[in-house]
Amino acid sequence: MTLRCGRIKYTNDLPIYAAFDAGVIAYPGTLHADVPARLNAMLLQGDLDLSPISAFTWAANWQQLVLLPDLCIGARDEVVSVVLVSPIPPSAIDGGPVYVSEESASGRNLLRVLLERRFGLTPRYFPEPDPLQRARGGDPTLLIGDNAIDAIERFPAEQVYDLGRLWHEWTGQQTVFAVWAARRDAFERDPAAIADCMHALTDSYTWSRAHLADVVALAQNAIARPAGFYEHYYAKLNFMLHAAAQNGLRAYCRELFEIGAIGSIPERFEEVAGAGTR
């Protein structure tokens, strides 16, 4: 069975896919690159069998999906690519409008958690198709991915609030923005195929850790940035769904439940470990 798989089209996931892009490792499935929100929808609709998806989407649909072990996209504190750009501090936004990129469900709901639970605010949220332009107009705006990185370079530092840092300051926990998940029906139909894809992903990440210069070259070819940027950026990110990341994910889920964003707190973690053979 050849699985239909997704990948995030931002540079943040290159350390997971670089070995495939470099032709070093063959991926045992098809790959479709898209923004996180589109991958979320495609997996839930059955257009994909396996994909990185927003941690929020997994939390909201955990009974339909199988959370895959080992990999995630998160950060110990600062995440760099999920930021609120605002001329006023987040604690002073109060009931005013906040504009949000619709490309990431995790970032959008983490902003809700921070504003509503950490700061006790009840702002009004509006979807924004061009968040970078909206931020230039001086409105509080959530940006993610490469737009967020662009914002760090274009806006005064005192107007850019890193959501990973805001979360870590408040909870002491790591953030997890994306996880790898499979449709439950695909997993039950062919667990070995799911495991093969997961093993290829972890092998690719292992290769990337030993070949950072190659990963950076691929990133620079995708979006050129100042020398040293990607080395710093990838050092900030965490790609391993280890115990600390899982604790951060559990804390995020509890907060999502508190604000009514999800109907139940996920009960299952890491279901594929040991499935299939290598």
XYZ file of N, CA and C in Angstrom:
834
model
N 0.851 -1.191 0.000
C 0.000 0.000 0.000
C 0.887 1.241 0.000
N 0.713 2.104 -0.989
C 1.450 3.366 -1.029
C 0.615 4.439 -0.353
N 1.155 5.001 0.710
C 0.397 5.978 1.485
C 0.492 7.361 0.866
N -0.607 8.092 0.956
C -0.646 9.498 0.542
C -0.279 10.336 1.769
N 0.830 11.052 1.651
C 1.372 11.734 2.829
C 1.519 13.226 2.566
N 1.438 13.996 3.626
C 1.616 15.436 3.528
C 2.961 15.869 4.070
N 3.342 17.085 3.722
C 4.483 17.738 4.349
C 4.208 19.236 4.348
N 4.707 19.904 5.367
C 4.510 21.352 5.476
C 5.433 22.041 4.477
N 4.922 23.051 3.789
C 5.730 23.660 2.740
C 6.597 24.805 3.240
N 6.675 24.983 4.568
C 7.575 25.991 5.115
C 8.980 25.394 5.274
N 9.951 26.284 5.493
C 11.319 25.815 5.723
C 11.475 25.178 7.104
N 10.465 25.320 7.971
C 10.646 24.792 9.328
C 10.711 23.265 9.374
N 10.166 22.581 8.365
C 10.179 21.116 8.429
C 11.284 20.491 7.571
N 12.156 21.306 6.996
C 13.211 20.748 6.145
C 14.097 19.721 6.869
N 14.431 19.920 8.155
C 15.252 18.895 8.811
C 14.613 17.504 8.822
N 13.292 17.433 8.661
C 12.634 16.125 8.618
C 12.659 15.543 7.202
N 12.672 16.401 6.183
C 12.500 15.918 4.808
C 13.741 16.086 3.941
N 14.810 16.664 4.485
C 15.968 17.025 3.664
C 16.596 15.820 2.968
N 16.658 14.687 3.647
C 17.292 13.512 3.036
C 16.506 13.022 1.827
N 15.191 13.212 1.842
C 14.379 12.862 0.667
C 14.669 13.849 -0.464
N 14.693 15.156 -0.104
C 14.946 16.189 -1.113
C 16.338 16.034 -1.725
N 17.295 15.598 -0.915
C 18.675 15.433 -1.391
C 18.876 14.121 -2.132
N 17.861 13.259 -2.141
C 17.969 11.982 -2.831
C 18.772 10.941 -2.091
N 18.967 11.140 -0.802
C 19.761 10.211 -0.002
C 18.918 9.032 0.471
N 17.671 9.307 0.821
C 16.742 8.284 1.312
C 15.477 8.353 0.456
N 14.949 7.198 0.115
C 13.689 7.144 -0.637
C 12.517 7.107 0.333
N 11.533 7.948 0.102
C 10.352 7.950 0.973
C 9.328 6.945 0.435
N 8.828 6.059 1.297
C 7.936 4.994 0.805
C 6.479 5.426 0.691
N 6.244 6.605 0.135
C 4.885 7.097 -0.041
C 4.936 8.304 -0.951
N 3.774 8.835 -1.300
C 3.734 10.080 -2.073
C 3.713 11.249 -1.094
N 4.235 12.401 -1.519
C 4.296 13.569 -0.646
C 3.589 14.746 -1.304
N 2.726 15.394 -0.529
C 2.031 16.591 -0.988
C 2.381 17.727 -0.026
N 3.002 18.799 -0.545
C 3.398 19.934 0.294
C 2.298 20.989 0.308
N 1.987 21.493 1.523
C 0.937 22.510 1.635
C 1.091 23.228 2.967
N 0.266 24.243 3.194
C 0.290 24.938 4.480
C -0.385 24.051 5.526
N -0.073 24.253 6.814
C -0.618 23.357 7.844
C -2.133 23.240 7.823
N -2.835 24.348 7.671
C -4.303 24.282 7.719
C -4.859 23.406 6.596
N -4.258 23.462 5.427
C -4.721 22.640 4.305
C -4.407 21.163 4.555
N -3.232 20.884 5.121
C -2.905 19.491 5.448
C -3.866 18.945 6.497
N -4.210 19.780 7.480
C -5.191 19.358 8.487
C -6.478 18.888 7.816
N -6.970 19.733 6.911
C -8.244 19.429 6.251
C -8.127 18.186 5.382
N -7.032 18.051 4.660
C -6.876 16.914 3.755
C -6.814 15.601 4.524
N -6.136 15.602 5.689
C -6.058 14.369 6.473
C -7.442 14.010 7.028
N -8.146 14.998 7.543
C -9.465 14.725 8.115
C -10.466 14.290 7.046
N -10.317 14.821 5.831
C -11.253 14.483 4.744
C -10.904 13.160 4.069
N -9.756 12.586 4.388
C -9.365 11.330 3.763
C -8.595 11.500 2.478
N -8.158 12.717 2.183
C -7.337 12.951 0.988
C -5.879 12.607 1.238
N -5.491 12.473 2.501
C -4.168 12.003 2.907
C -4.345 10.875 3.916
N -3.328 10.011 3.990
C -3.337 8.940 4.992
C -2.500 9.305 6.206
N -1.480 10.119 6.007
C -0.511 10.430 7.059
C 0.038 11.817 6.783
N 0.254 12.613 7.822
C 0.756 13.963 7.575
C 1.198 14.618 8.869
N 2.122 15.589 8.759
C 2.271 16.515 9.880
C 1.037 17.399 9.909
N 0.468 17.583 11.077
C -0.719 18.429 11.222
C -0.554 19.293 12.462
N -1.380 20.312 12.562
C -1.357 21.152 13.739
C -1.629 20.313 14.980
N -0.900 20.601 16.053
C -1.155 19.893 17.314
C -2.598 20.101 17.741
N -3.136 21.278 17.452
C -4.535 21.542 17.795
C -5.467 20.593 17.063
N -5.216 20.386 15.775
C -6.097 19.515 14.989
C -6.057 18.092 15.521
N -4.867 17.618 15.893
C -4.821 16.286 16.508
C -5.628 16.279 17.807
N -5.436 17.319 18.654
C -6.126 17.350 19.943
C -7.646 17.379 19.773
N -8.097 18.055 18.718
C -9.541 18.175 18.490
C -10.135 16.930 17.841
N -9.276 16.075 17.271
C -9.768 14.902 16.523
C -9.009 13.643 16.912
N -8.537 13.572 18.166
C -7.626 12.494 18.559
C -8.249 11.113 18.445
N -9.575 11.022 18.538
C -10.195 9.697 18.466
C -10.222 9.153 17.027
N -10.118 10.045 16.045
C -10.108 9.618 14.633
C -8.697 9.403 14.098
N -7.706 9.915 14.842
C -6.335 9.927 14.342
C -5.411 9.140 15.267
N -4.308 8.684 14.704
C -3.274 8.000 15.475
C -2.061 8.924 15.556
N -1.697 9.287 16.751
C -0.517 10.132 16.940
C 0.734 9.274 16.768
N 1.595 9.677 15.839
C 2.803 8.903 15.572
C 3.913 9.318 16.532
N 4.792 8.386 16.867
C 5.815 8.678 17.865
C 7.002 9.415 17.257
N 7.836 9.894 18.118
C 9.202 10.357 17.818
C 9.323 11.781 17.311
N 8.447 12.225 16.399
C 8.690 13.512 15.754
C 7.610 14.545 16.076
N 8.029 15.794 16.096
C 7.117 16.913 16.234
C 7.846 18.152 15.716
N 7.156 19.260 15.647
C 7.810 20.554 15.444
C 7.401 21.428 16.617
N 8.358 21.745 17.433
C 8.090 22.540 18.625
C 9.319 23.329 19.011
N 9.295 23.831 20.232
C 10.421 24.636 20.704
C 10.511 24.558 22.219
N 11.728 24.675 22.710
C 11.945 24.669 24.163
C 11.440 25.972 24.755
N 11.681 27.094 24.098
C 11.122 28.392 24.517
C 10.801 29.199 23.256
N 11.718 30.021 22.782
C 11.455 30.820 21.591
C 11.299 29.919 20.366
N 10.261 30.188 19.540
C 10.017 29.338 18.368
C 10.358 30.054 17.061
N 10.408 31.385 17.089
C 10.806 32.239 15.961
C 9.704 32.381 14.893
N 9.064 31.295 14.504
C 8.160 31.328 13.351
C 6.681 31.344 13.715
N 6.337 31.686 14.952
C 4.943 31.913 15.345
C 4.949 33.147 16.245
N 4.544 34.279 15.693
C 4.686 35.534 16.438
C 3.427 36.378 16.328
N 3.186 37.135 17.396
C 2.180 38.194 17.374
C 2.923 39.505 17.141
N 2.548 40.230 16.097
C 3.114 41.552 15.851
C 2.089 42.570 16.324
N 2.484 43.398 17.288
C 1.525 44.330 17.883
C 2.245 45.561 18.404
N 1.692 46.749 18.122
C 2.300 47.962 18.681
C 2.040 48.115 20.171
N 1.090 47.338 20.716
C 0.831 47.365 22.160
C 1.079 45.968 22.726
N 1.491 45.865 23.999
C 1.779 44.543 24.572
C 0.541 43.652 24.567
N 0.712 42.330 24.493
C -0.438 41.423 24.510
C -1.325 41.627 25.731
N -0.744 41.959 26.873
C -1.533 42.129 28.093
C -2.453 43.335 28.034
N -2.256 44.238 27.051
C -3.058 45.459 26.958
C -4.032 45.431 25.787
N -4.117 44.305 25.076
C -5.007 44.236 23.911
C -6.467 44.284 24.333
N -6.801 43.641 25.438
C -8.149 43.609 26.019
C -9.191 43.219 24.973
N -10.253 44.005 24.804
C -11.343 43.595 23.923
C -11.160 43.988 22.481
N -10.025 44.505 22.128
C -9.786 44.981 20.777
C -9.667 43.866 19.766
N -9.616 44.223 18.493
C -9.506 43.197 17.444
C -8.095 42.625 17.357
N -8.022 41.325 17.061
C -6.758 40.648 16.797
C -6.939 39.891 15.495
N -6.026 40.075 14.569
C -6.120 39.435 13.260
C -5.204 38.214 13.238
N -5.701 37.119 12.678
C -4.958 35.861 12.758
C -4.812 35.226 11.388
N -3.607 34.759 11.124
C -3.381 33.927 9.945
C -4.190 32.648 10.085
N -4.792 32.191 9.026
C -5.574 30.953 9.076
C -4.755 29.740 8.661
N -3.417 29.932 8.512
C -2.586 28.830 8.029
C -2.244 27.838 9.134
N -2.409 28.206 10.405
C -2.029 27.311 11.497
C -3.066 27.331 12.597
N -3.708 26.180 12.807
C -4.672 26.077 13.897
C -3.975 26.094 15.253
N -2.778 25.511 15.349
C -2.065 25.471 16.631
C -1.688 26.866 17.090
N -1.083 27.659 16.202
C -0.674 29.004 16.575
C -1.863 29.869 16.929
N -2.953 29.746 16.152
C -4.142 30.557 16.411
C -4.735 30.234 17.778
N -4.799 28.955 18.119
C -5.380 28.580 19.403
C -4.412 28.785 20.556
N -3.098 28.715 20.303
C -2.147 29.070 21.357
C -2.277 30.543 21.695
N -2.497 31.389 20.700
C -2.712 32.813 20.966
C -3.950 32.998 21.824
N -5.013 32.260 21.521
C -6.223 32.341 22.357
C -5.917 31.942 23.794
N -5.196 30.848 23.971
C -4.857 30.390 25.326
C -4.095 31.481 26.072
N -3.111 32.080 25.403
C -2.284 33.082 26.075
C -3.099 34.318 26.427
N -3.874 34.817 25.473
C -4.631 36.039 25.734
C -5.744 35.800 26.757
N -6.426 34.677 26.634
C -7.603 34.448 27.475
C -7.244 33.851 28.832
N -6.248 32.939 28.877
C -5.913 32.267 30.134
C -4.776 32.965 30.874
N -3.715 33.341 30.141
C -2.601 33.999 30.831
C -2.949 35.435 31.206
N -3.548 36.193 30.255
C -3.773 37.612 30.491
C -5.221 37.940 30.849
N -6.128 36.980 30.783
C -7.520 37.213 31.175
C -8.263 38.154 30.246
N -7.939 38.141 28.977
C -8.539 39.064 28.013
C -9.607 38.372 27.165
N -10.454 39.170 26.553
C -11.483 38.630 25.648
C -11.472 39.430 24.346
N -10.388 39.331 23.581
C -10.332 40.081 22.321
C -11.266 39.474 21.281
N -11.464 40.198 20.207
C -12.233 39.702 19.065
C -11.248 39.280 17.983
N -11.451 38.075 17.447
C -10.511 37.517 16.473
C -11.111 37.608 15.063
N -10.248 37.964 14.131
C -10.687 38.063 12.743
C -9.673 37.348 11.852
N -10.139 36.497 10.952
C -9.202 35.859 10.006
C -8.614 36.897 9.068
N -7.344 36.714 8.715
C -6.666 37.685 7.871
C -5.895 36.955 6.764
N -6.335 37.123 5.521
C -5.650 36.426 4.417
C -4.268 36.984 4.109
N -4.003 38.237 4.462
C -2.687 38.847 4.199
C -2.149 39.410 5.514
N -1.716 38.532 6.428
C -1.357 39.004 7.777
C -0.168 39.963 7.795
N 0.785 39.786 6.887
C 1.949 40.678 6.890
C 1.516 42.112 6.566
N 0.630 42.258 5.594
C 0.127 43.588 5.238
C -0.698 44.167 6.378
N -1.512 43.336 7.020
C -2.308 43.805 8.156
C -1.405 44.297 9.280
N -0.335 43.560 9.558
C 0.589 43.970 10.616
C 1.252 45.297 10.271
N 1.544 45.494 9.003
C 2.153 46.768 8.596
C 1.220 47.942 8.908
N -0.107 47.691 8.925
C -1.064 48.737 9.233
C -1.181 49.055 10.705
N -0.458 48.313 11.554
C -0.447 48.610 12.982
C -1.456 47.853 13.813
N -2.140 46.874 13.219
C -3.109 46.078 13.981
C -2.423 44.861 14.596
N -2.805 44.451 15.824
C -2.254 43.210 16.385
C -2.570 42.026 15.468
N -1.525 41.325 15.023
C -1.711 40.286 14.004
C -0.823 39.092 14.291
N -1.405 37.904 14.187
C -0.644 36.657 14.333
C -0.095 36.252 12.973
N 1.205 35.990 12.931
C 1.842 35.489 11.716
C 2.547 34.192 12.036
N 2.596 33.304 11.054
C 3.296 32.036 11.251
C 4.186 31.736 10.056
N 5.069 30.753 10.249
C 5.912 30.263 9.169
C 6.866 31.338 8.660
N 7.089 31.328 7.365
C 8.066 32.242 6.788
C 7.604 33.700 6.874
N 6.291 33.936 6.916
C 5.802 35.303 7.144
C 6.240 35.813 8.513
N 6.214 34.942 9.514
C 6.631 35.344 10.859
C 8.125 35.670 10.876
N 8.912 34.867 10.201
C 10.354 35.142 10.124
C 10.588 36.477 9.426
N 9.830 36.734 8.357
C 9.945 38.020 7.675
C 9.614 39.165 8.633
N 8.600 38.947 9.478
C 8.188 40.007 10.406
C 9.300 40.348 11.379
N 10.032 39.349 11.841
C 11.132 39.593 12.775
C 12.168 40.508 12.143
N 12.350 40.348 10.832
C 13.349 41.164 10.137
C 12.815 42.558 9.807
N 11.490 42.723 9.738
C 10.929 43.977 9.235
C 10.329 44.879 10.304
N 10.008 44.327 11.489
C 9.349 45.134 12.513
C 10.296 45.367 13.690
N 10.101 46.464 14.437
C 10.922 46.682 15.635
C 10.785 45.511 16.610
N 11.872 45.129 17.235
C 11.866 43.964 18.117
C 10.831 44.086 19.226
N 10.590 45.306 19.699
C 9.635 45.485 20.806
C 8.185 45.296 20.362
N 7.938 45.126 19.061
C 6.579 44.886 18.563
C 6.348 43.426 18.172
N 7.353 42.587 18.327
C 7.243 41.187 17.910
C 7.270 40.284 19.140
N 6.172 39.568 19.367
C 6.034 38.713 20.553
C 6.020 37.251 20.108
N 7.038 36.518 20.519
C 7.183 35.110 20.158
C 6.254 34.279 21.039
N 5.316 33.529 20.422
C 4.335 32.793 21.223
C 4.976 31.655 22.011
N 6.034 31.060 21.477
C 6.716 30.026 22.238
C 7.309 30.577 23.521
N 7.881 31.765 23.423
C 8.464 32.387 24.616
C 7.380 32.776 25.615
N 6.262 33.358 25.121
C 5.171 33.739 26.022
C 4.622 32.528 26.764
N 4.494 31.395 26.051
C 3.995 30.167 26.673
C 4.991 29.638 27.699
N 6.271 29.615 27.342
C 7.296 29.077 28.244
C 7.429 29.956 29.493
N 7.346 31.266 29.329
C 7.419 32.163 30.492
C 6.281 31.867 31.468
N 5.126 31.538 30.918
C 3.924 31.342 31.738
C 3.875 29.954 32.381
N 4.196 28.930 31.621
C 3.990 27.551 32.091
C 5.284 26.818 32.424
N 6.418 27.289 31.895
C 7.671 26.540 32.035
C 7.758 25.346 31.100
N 6.764 25.192 30.222
C 6.690 24.028 29.332
C 7.187 24.358 27.923
N 7.526 23.309 27.184
C 7.838 23.461 25.782
C 6.537 23.640 24.980
N 6.702 24.121 23.752
C 5.556 24.174 22.844
C 5.675 23.053 21.813
N 4.533 22.569 21.360
C 4.469 21.637 20.232
C 3.437 22.201 19.268
N 3.877 22.586 18.088
C 2.973 23.191 17.115
C 2.468 22.172 16.103
N 3.288 21.211 15.758
C 2.879 20.209 14.770
C 3.282 18.823 15.256
N 2.445 17.861 14.947
C 2.749 16.451 15.230
C 2.516 15.672 13.940
N 2.995 14.437 13.912
C 2.719 13.559 12.774
C 1.596 12.609 13.187
N 0.599 12.499 12.324
C -0.550 11.654 12.646
C -1.010 10.928 11.390
N -1.660 9.796 11.625
C -2.248 9.014 10.537
C -3.745 8.871 10.782
N -4.477 8.693 9.711
C -5.890 8.371 9.879
C -6.006 7.000 10.551
N -6.939 6.866 11.471
C -7.062 5.601 12.184
C -7.418 4.452 11.245
N -8.249 4.741 10.229
C -8.611 3.669 9.307
C -7.409 3.212 8.488
N -6.518 4.145 8.123
C -5.306 3.766 7.381
C -4.370 2.949 8.260
N -4.262 3.330 9.509
C -3.397 2.594 10.434
C -3.917 1.180 10.670
N -5.219 1.048 10.839
C -5.788 -0.276 11.087
C -5.713 -1.152 9.839
N -5.758 -0.531 8.653
C -5.688 -1.277 7.395
C -4.277 -1.786 7.118
N -3.259 -0.955 7.437
C -1.885 -1.351 7.119
C -0.903 -0.678 8.086
N -0.814 -1.175 9.306
C 0.079 -0.542 10.291
C 1.541 -0.598 9.872
N 1.927 -1.642 9.123
C 3.331 -1.738 8.702
C 3.696 -0.616 7.738
N 2.765 -0.243 6.848
C 3.027 0.848 5.911
C 3.184 2.170 6.656
N 2.346 2.377 7.654
C 2.470 3.589 8.480
C 3.825 3.602 9.175
N 4.206 2.472 9.744
C 5.487 2.388 10.456
C 6.658 2.609 9.502
N 6.556 2.080 8.282
C 7.638 2.282 7.311
C 7.838 3.768 7.008
N 6.747 4.481 6.838
C 6.863 5.924 6.585
C 7.466 6.628 7.783
N 7.039 6.239 8.967
C 7.561 6.894 10.171
C 9.046 6.601 10.334
N 9.443 5.375 10.057
C 10.864 5.042 10.152
C 11.681 5.834 9.135
N 11.142 6.030 7.932
C 11.849 6.822 6.924
C 11.999 8.266 7.379
N 10.956 8.792 8.005
C 11.026 10.171 8.504
C 12.087 10.313 9.587
N 12.128 9.372 10.508
C 13.133 9.474 11.577
C 14.540 9.229 11.023
N 14.671 8.342 10.042
C 15.985 8.148 9.402
C 16.426 9.433 8.700
N 15.480 10.107 8.048
C 15.804 11.346 7.362
C 16.262 12.406 8.362
N 15.566 12.484 9.490
C 15.965 13.470 10.502
C 17.343 13.135 11.076
N 17.618 11.858 11.260
C 18.950 11.459 11.745
C 20.024 11.899 10.754
N 19.746 11.721 9.460
C 20.688 12.173 8.430
C 20.876 13.687 8.518
N 19.793 14.429 8.697
C 19.883 15.893 8.744
C 20.745 16.373 9.906
N 20.653 15.678 11.020
C 21.439 16.096 12.190
C 22.933 15.963 11.916
N 23.296 15.061 11.041
C 24.712 14.879 10.690
C 25.114 15.685 9.466
N 24.155 16.331 8.805
C 24.440 17.064 7.567
C 23.717 18.415 7.580
N 23.927 19.160 8.648
C 23.229 20.440 8.792
C 23.535 21.386 7.633
N 24.775 21.384 7.153
C 25.135 22.283 6.048
C 24.296 21.997 4.807
N 23.992 20.733 4.557
C 23.149 20.391 3.406
C 21.721 20.873 3.619
N 21.229 20.738 4.850
C 19.871 21.206 5.155
C 19.794 22.725 4.978
N 20.785 23.428 5.480
C 20.799 24.893 5.361
C 20.865 25.306 3.899
N 21.632 24.580 3.098
C 21.724 24.906 1.664
C 20.361 24.741 0.993
N 19.621 23.694 1.351
C 18.280 23.501 0.803
C 17.354 24.637 1.232
N 17.476 25.042 2.493
C 16.635 26.134 2.995
C 16.974 27.440 2.294
N 18.261 27.716 2.131
C 18.660 28.945 1.446
C 18.198 28.945 -0.003
N 18.161 27.774 -0.601
C 17.675 27.674 -1.977
C 16.171 27.939 -2.050
N 15.452 27.568 -0.977
C 14.006 27.809 -0.942
C 13.703 29.279 -0.666
N 14.285 29.810 0.409
C 14.120 31.223 0.771
C 15.460 31.708 1.309
N 16.125 32.584 0.570
C 17.443 33.065 0.989
C 17.314 34.006 2.185
N 18.132 33.751 3.200
C 18.152 34.600 4.394
C 19.605 34.871 4.770
N 19.835 35.829 5.675
C 21.212 36.172 6.038
C 22.001 34.958 6.535
N 23.301 34.996 6.296
C 24.163 33.892 6.723
C 24.004 33.634 8.216
N 23.892 32.372 8.572
C 23.768 31.991 9.980
C 22.341 31.924 10.485
N 21.382 32.473 9.696
C 20.000 32.487 10.194
C 19.464 31.073 10.416
N 19.579 30.225 9.405
C 18.949 28.903 9.518
C 19.625 28.045 10.592
N 20.926 28.208 10.766
C 21.595 27.461 11.838
C 20.978 27.843 13.191
N 20.759 29.160 13.390
C 20.160 29.646 14.638
C 18.708 29.169 14.757
N 17.973 29.270 13.661
C 16.550 28.921 13.659
C 16.347 27.442 13.991
N 17.081 26.571 13.295
C 16.887 25.139 13.532
C 17.362 24.732 14.920
N 18.327 25.463 15.471
C 18.762 25.164 16.838
C 17.675 25.505 17.854
N 16.813 26.472 17.500
C 15.722 26.842 18.404
C 14.595 25.818 18.388
N 14.399 25.161 17.240
C 13.286 24.227 17.105
C 13.608 22.874 17.740
N 12.560 22.192 18.169
C 12.696 20.826 18.678
C 11.893 19.895 17.776
N 12.533 18.853 17.279
C 11.866 17.928 16.357
C 11.567 16.573 16.994
N 11.862 16.425 18.259
C 11.679 15.131 18.916
C 10.493 15.193 19.890
N 9.568 14.257 19.734
C 8.413 14.189 20.630
C 8.802 13.391 21.882
N 9.777 13.923 22.599
C 10.260 13.255 23.814
C 9.387 13.651 25.001
N 9.794 13.219 26.183
C 8.936 13.398 27.361
C 8.630 14.867 27.623
N 9.634 15.744 27.502
C 9.393 17.163 27.780
C 8.410 17.748 26.766
N 8.557 17.356 25.504
C 7.623 17.846 24.484
C 6.217 17.303 24.745
N 6.115 16.033 25.125
C 4.797 15.468 25.429
C 4.151 16.176 26.612
N 4.957 16.522 27.607
C 4.401 17.261 28.752
C 3.867 18.621 28.302
N 4.615 19.290 27.416
C 4.136 20.562 26.883
C 2.863 20.399 26.084
N 2.790 19.315 25.310
C 1.592 19.051 24.516
C 0.388 18.769 25.413
N 0.602 18.002 26.464
C -0.498 17.712 27.404
C -0.993 19.003 28.065
N -0.047 19.874 28.463
C -0.436 21.145 29.097
C -1.227 22.010 28.113
N -0.799 22.023 26.866
C -1.514 22.773 25.823
C -2.931 22.238 25.658
N -3.066 20.923 25.643
C -4.392 20.314 25.501
C -5.293 20.680 26.682
N -4.736 20.670 27.883
C -5.548 21.044 29.047
C -6.044 22.483 28.920
N -5.191 23.362 28.446
C -5.600 24.765 28.292
C -6.621 24.917 27.170
N -6.453 24.158 26.103
C -7.451 24.192 25.028
C -8.818 23.767 25.553
N -8.834 22.743 26.405
C -10.089 22.281 26.974
C -10.696 23.362 27.878
N -9.853 24.071 28.628
C -10.332 25.107 29.543
C -11.015 26.249 28.802
N -10.533 26.590 27.593
C -11.165 27.684 26.839
C -12.264 27.169 25.909
N -12.547 25.865 25.976
C -13.623 25.300 25.168
C -13.262 25.070 23.717
N -11.961 25.069 23.401
C -11.552 24.886 22.003
C -11.609 23.433 21.575
N -11.508 22.490 22.523
C -11.636 21.061 22.223
C -12.641 20.460 23.204
N -13.302 19.376 22.767
C -14.358 18.796 23.577
C -13.876 17.833 24.636
N -12.670 17.288 24.475
C -12.133 16.348 25.462
C -10.611 16.393 25.396
N -9.984 16.006 26.477
C -8.526 15.972 26.527
C -8.054 14.629 25.985
N -7.133 14.631 25.002
C -6.684 13.356 24.409
C -6.180 12.373 25.467
N -6.509 11.102 25.236
C -6.106 10.056 26.180
C -5.017 9.154 25.614
N -4.817 9.186 24.281
C -3.856 8.267 23.660
C -2.649 9.041 23.129
N -1.454 8.551 23.415
C -0.220 9.107 22.888
C 0.588 7.968 22.271
N 1.298 8.271 21.175
C 2.283 7.367 20.597
C 1.785 5.938 20.404
N 1.006 5.726 19.364
C 0.397 4.409 19.184
C 1.141 3.516 18.201
N 2.074 4.051 17.435
C 2.653 3.274 16.351
C 3.970 2.612 16.727
N 4.569 2.995 17.815
C 5.851 2.417 18.197
C 5.765 0.897 18.192
N 6.643 0.254 17.426
C 6.673 -1.200 17.390
C 5.815 -1.809 16.317
N 4.962 -0.990 15.663
C 4.117 -1.535 14.599
C 4.967 -1.818 13.366
N 4.696 -2.908 12.710
C 5.404 -3.240 11.488
C 6.843 -3.675 11.749
N 7.575 -3.889 10.702
C 8.971 -4.308 10.820
C 9.839 -3.447 9.928
N 11.123 -3.417 10.202
C 12.045 -2.613 9.399
C 12.767 -3.505 8.419
